[in-house]
mmCIF file with all atom_site columns, C-alpha atoms in Angstrom:
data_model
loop_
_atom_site.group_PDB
_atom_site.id
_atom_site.type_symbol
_atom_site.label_atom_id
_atom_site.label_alt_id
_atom_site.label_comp_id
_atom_site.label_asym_id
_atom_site.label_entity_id
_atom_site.label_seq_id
_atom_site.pdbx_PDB_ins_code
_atom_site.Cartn_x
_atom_site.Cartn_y
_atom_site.Cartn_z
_atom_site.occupancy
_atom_site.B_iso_or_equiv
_atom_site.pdbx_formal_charge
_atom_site.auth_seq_id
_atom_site.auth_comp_id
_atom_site.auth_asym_id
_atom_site.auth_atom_id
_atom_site.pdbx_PDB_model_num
ATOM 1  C CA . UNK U 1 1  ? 0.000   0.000  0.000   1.00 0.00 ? 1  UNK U CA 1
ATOM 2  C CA . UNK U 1 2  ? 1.164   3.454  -0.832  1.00 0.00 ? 2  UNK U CA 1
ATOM 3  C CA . UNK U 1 3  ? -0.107  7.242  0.453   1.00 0.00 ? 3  UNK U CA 1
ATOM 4  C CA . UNK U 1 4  ? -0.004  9.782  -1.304  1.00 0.00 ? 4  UNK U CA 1
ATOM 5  C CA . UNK U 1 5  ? 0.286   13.679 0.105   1.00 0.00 ? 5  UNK U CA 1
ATOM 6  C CA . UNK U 1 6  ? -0.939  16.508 -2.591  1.00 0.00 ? 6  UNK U CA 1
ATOM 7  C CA . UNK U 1 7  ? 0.006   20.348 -1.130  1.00 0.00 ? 7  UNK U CA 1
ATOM 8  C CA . UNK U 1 8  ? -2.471  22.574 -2.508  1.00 0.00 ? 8  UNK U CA 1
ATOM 9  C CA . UNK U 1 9  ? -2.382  26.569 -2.022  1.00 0.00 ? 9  UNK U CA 1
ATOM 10 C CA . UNK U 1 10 ? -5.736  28.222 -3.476  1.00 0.00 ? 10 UNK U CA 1
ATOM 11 C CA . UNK U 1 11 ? -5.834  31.540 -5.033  1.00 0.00 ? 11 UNK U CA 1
ATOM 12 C CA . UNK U 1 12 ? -7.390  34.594 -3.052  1.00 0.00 ? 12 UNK U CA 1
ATOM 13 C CA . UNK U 1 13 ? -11.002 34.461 -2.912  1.00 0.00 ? 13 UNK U CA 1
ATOM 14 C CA . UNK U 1 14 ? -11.483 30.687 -4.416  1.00 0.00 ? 14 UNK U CA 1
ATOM 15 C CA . UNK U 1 15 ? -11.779 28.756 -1.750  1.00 0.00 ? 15 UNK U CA 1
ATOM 16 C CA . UNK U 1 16 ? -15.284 27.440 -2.004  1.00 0.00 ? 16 UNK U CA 1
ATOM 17 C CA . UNK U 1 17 ? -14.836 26.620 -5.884  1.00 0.00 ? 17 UNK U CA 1
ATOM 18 C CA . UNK U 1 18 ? -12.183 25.063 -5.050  1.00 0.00 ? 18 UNK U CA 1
ATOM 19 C CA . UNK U 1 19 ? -14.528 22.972 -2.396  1.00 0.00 ? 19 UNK U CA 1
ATOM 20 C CA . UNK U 1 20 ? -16.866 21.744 -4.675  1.00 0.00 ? 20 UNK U CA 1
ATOM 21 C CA . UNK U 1 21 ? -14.269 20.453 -7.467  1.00 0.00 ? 21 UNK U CA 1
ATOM 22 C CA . UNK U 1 22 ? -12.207 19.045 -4.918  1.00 0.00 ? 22 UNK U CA 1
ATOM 23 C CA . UNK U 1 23 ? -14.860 17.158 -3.757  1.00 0.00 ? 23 UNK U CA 1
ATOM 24 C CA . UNK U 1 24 ? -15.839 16.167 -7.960  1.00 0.00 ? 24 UNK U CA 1
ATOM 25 C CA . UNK U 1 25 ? -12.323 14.852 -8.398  1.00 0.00 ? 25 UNK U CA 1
ATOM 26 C CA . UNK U 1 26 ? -12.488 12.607 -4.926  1.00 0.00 ? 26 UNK U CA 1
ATOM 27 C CA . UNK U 1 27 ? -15.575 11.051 -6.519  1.00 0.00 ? 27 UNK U CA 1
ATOM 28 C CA . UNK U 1 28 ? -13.895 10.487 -9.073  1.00 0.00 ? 28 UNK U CA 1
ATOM 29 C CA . UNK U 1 29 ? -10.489 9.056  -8.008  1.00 0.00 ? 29 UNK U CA 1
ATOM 30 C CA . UNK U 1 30 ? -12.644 6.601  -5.556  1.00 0.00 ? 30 UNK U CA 1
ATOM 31 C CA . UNK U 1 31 ? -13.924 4.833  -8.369  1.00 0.00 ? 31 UNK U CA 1
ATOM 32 C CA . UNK U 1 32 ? -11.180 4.611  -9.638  1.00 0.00 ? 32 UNK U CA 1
ATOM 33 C CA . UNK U 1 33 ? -9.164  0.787  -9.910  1.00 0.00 ? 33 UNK U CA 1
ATOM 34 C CA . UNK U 1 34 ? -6.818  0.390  -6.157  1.00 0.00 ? 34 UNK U CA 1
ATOM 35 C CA . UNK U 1 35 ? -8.121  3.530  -4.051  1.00 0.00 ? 35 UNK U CA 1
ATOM 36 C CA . UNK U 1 36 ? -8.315  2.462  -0.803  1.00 0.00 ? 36 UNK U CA 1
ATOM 37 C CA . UNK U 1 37 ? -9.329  5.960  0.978   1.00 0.00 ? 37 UNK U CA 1
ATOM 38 C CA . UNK U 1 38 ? -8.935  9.654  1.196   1.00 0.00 ? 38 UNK U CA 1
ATOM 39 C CA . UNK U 1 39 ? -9.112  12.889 3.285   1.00 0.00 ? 39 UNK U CA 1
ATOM 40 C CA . UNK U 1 40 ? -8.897  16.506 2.997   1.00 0.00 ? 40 UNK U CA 1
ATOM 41 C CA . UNK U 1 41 ? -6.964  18.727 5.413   1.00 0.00 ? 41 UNK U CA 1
ATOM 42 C CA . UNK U 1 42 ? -6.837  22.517 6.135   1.00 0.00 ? 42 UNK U CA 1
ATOM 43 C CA . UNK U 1 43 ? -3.811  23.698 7.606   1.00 0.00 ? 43 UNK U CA 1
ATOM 44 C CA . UNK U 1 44 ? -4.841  25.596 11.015  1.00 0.00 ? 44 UNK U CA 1
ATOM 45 C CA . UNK U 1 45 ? -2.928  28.960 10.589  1.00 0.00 ? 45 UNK U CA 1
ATOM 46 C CA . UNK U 1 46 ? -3.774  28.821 7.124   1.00 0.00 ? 46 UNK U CA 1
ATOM 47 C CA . UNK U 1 47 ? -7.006  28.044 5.542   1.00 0.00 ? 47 UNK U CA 1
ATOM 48 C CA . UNK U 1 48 ? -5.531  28.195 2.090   1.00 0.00 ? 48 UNK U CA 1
ATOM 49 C CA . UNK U 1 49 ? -2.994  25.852 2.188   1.00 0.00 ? 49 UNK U CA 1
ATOM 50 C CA . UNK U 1 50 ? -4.549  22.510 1.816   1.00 0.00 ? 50 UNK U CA 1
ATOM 51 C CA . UNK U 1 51 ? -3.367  18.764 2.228   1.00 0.00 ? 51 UNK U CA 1
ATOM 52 C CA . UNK U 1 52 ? -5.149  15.627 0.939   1.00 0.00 ? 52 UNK U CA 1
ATOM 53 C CA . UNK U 1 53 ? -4.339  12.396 1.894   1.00 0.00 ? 53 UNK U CA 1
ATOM 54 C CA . UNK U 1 54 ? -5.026  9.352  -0.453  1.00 0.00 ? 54 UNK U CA 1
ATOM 55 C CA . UNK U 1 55 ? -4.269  5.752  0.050   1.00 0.00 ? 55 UNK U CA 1
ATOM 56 C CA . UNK U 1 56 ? -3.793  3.419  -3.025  1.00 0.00 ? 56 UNK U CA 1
ATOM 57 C CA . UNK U 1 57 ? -3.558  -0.344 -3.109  1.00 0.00 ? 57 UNK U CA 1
ATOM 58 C CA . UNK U 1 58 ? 0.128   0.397  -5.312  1.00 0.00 ? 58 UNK U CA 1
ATOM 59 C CA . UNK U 1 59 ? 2.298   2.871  -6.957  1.00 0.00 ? 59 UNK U CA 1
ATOM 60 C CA . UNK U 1 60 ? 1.013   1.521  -10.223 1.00 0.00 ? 60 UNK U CA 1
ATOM 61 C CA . UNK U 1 61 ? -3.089  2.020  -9.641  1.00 0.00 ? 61 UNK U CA 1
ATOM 62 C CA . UNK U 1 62 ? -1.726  5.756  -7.908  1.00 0.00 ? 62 UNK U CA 1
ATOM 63 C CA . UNK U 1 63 ? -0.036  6.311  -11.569 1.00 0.00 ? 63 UNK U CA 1
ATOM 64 C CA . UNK U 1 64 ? -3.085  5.374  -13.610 1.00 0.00 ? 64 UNK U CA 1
ATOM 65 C CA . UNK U 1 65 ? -5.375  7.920  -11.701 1.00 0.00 ? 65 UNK U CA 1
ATOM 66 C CA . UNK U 1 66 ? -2.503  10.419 -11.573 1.00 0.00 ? 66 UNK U CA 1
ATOM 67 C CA . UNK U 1 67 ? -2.131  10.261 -15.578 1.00 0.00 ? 67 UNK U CA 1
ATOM 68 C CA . UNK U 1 68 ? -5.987  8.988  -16.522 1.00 0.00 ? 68 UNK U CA 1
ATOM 69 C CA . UNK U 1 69 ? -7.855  11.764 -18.409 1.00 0.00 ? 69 UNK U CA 1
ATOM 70 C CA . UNK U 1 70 ? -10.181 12.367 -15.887 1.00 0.00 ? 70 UNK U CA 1
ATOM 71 C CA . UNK U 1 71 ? -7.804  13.627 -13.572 1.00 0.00 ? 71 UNK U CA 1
ATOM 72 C CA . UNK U 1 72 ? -6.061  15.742 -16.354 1.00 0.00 ? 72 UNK U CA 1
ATOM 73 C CA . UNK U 1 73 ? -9.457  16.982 -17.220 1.00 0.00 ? 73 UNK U CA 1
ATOM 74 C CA . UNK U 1 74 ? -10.511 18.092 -13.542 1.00 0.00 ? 74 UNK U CA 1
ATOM 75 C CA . UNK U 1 75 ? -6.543  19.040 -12.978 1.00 0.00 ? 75 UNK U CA 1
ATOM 76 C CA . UNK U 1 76 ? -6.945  21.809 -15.879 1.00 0.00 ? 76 UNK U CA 1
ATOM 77 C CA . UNK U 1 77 ? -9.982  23.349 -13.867 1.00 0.00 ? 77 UNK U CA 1
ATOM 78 C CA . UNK U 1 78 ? -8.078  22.999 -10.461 1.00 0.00 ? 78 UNK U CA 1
ATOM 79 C CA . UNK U 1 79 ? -5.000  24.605 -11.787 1.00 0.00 ? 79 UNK U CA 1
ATOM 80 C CA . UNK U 1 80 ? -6.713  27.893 -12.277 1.00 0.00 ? 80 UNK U CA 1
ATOM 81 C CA . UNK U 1 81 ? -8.097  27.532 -8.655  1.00 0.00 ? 81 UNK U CA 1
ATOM 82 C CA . UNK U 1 82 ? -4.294  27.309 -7.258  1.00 0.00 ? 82 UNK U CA 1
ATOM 83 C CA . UNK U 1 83 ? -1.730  29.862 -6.918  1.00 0.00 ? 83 UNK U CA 1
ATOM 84 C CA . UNK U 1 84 ? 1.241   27.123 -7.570  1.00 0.00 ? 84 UNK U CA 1
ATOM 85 C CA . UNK U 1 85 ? 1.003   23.983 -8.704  1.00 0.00 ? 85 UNK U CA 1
ATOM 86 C CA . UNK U 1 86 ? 0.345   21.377 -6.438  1.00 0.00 ? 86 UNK U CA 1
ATOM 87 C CA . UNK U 1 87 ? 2.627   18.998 -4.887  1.00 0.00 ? 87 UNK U CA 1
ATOM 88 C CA . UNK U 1 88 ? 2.596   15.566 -4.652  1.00 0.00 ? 88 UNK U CA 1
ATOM 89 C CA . UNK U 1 89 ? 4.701   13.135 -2.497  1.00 0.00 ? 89 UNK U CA 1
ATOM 90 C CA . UNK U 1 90 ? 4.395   9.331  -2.345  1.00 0.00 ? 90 UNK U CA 1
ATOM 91 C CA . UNK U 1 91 ? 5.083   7.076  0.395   1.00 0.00 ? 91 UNK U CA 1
ATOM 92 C CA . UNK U 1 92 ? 5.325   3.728  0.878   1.00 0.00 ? 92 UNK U CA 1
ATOM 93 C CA . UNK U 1 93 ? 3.932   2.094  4.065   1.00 0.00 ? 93 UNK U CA 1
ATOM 94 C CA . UNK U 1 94 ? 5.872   -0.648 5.019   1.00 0.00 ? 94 UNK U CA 1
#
């Protein structure tokens, strides 16, 4: 099993769009082949800066939602949403 971390900052005044197609691309990635499970988490001195936490069932089911159109697809409208591109760490749980 692998998690995966994705930093998020959101542009001035976007937060609640940003809400709503965060919550569209969760749908979407839980359907998706290996997800396991999946939070969102708002940093407490900073209600812009945004973590969610994902586990997969591997690295390879992780890459096939990271590079499915879909995800490019709902990326495109979440990039606009972000004031830097997001960041995205993977771990492996022993």
């Amino acid at each position: 099993m692998i998690r995966v971390i994705i930093e998020r900052f959101i542009a001035e005044s976007l937060e609640a769009n940003y809400e709503d197609t965060a919550k569209e691309i969760l749908q979407k990635a839980i359907l998706s082949d290996g997800f396991i499970s999946g939070e969102s988490l708002k940093d407490i001195n900073n209600s812009k800066h945004r973590f969610i936490t994902c586990n997969w069932r591997s690295i390879i089911d992780w890459q096939h939602w990271e590079l499915s159109h879909e995800r490019k697809e709902m990326m495109d409208k979440m990039n606009l949403m972000l004031d830097k591109e997001e960041k995205v760490t993977v771990l492996e749980i022993p």
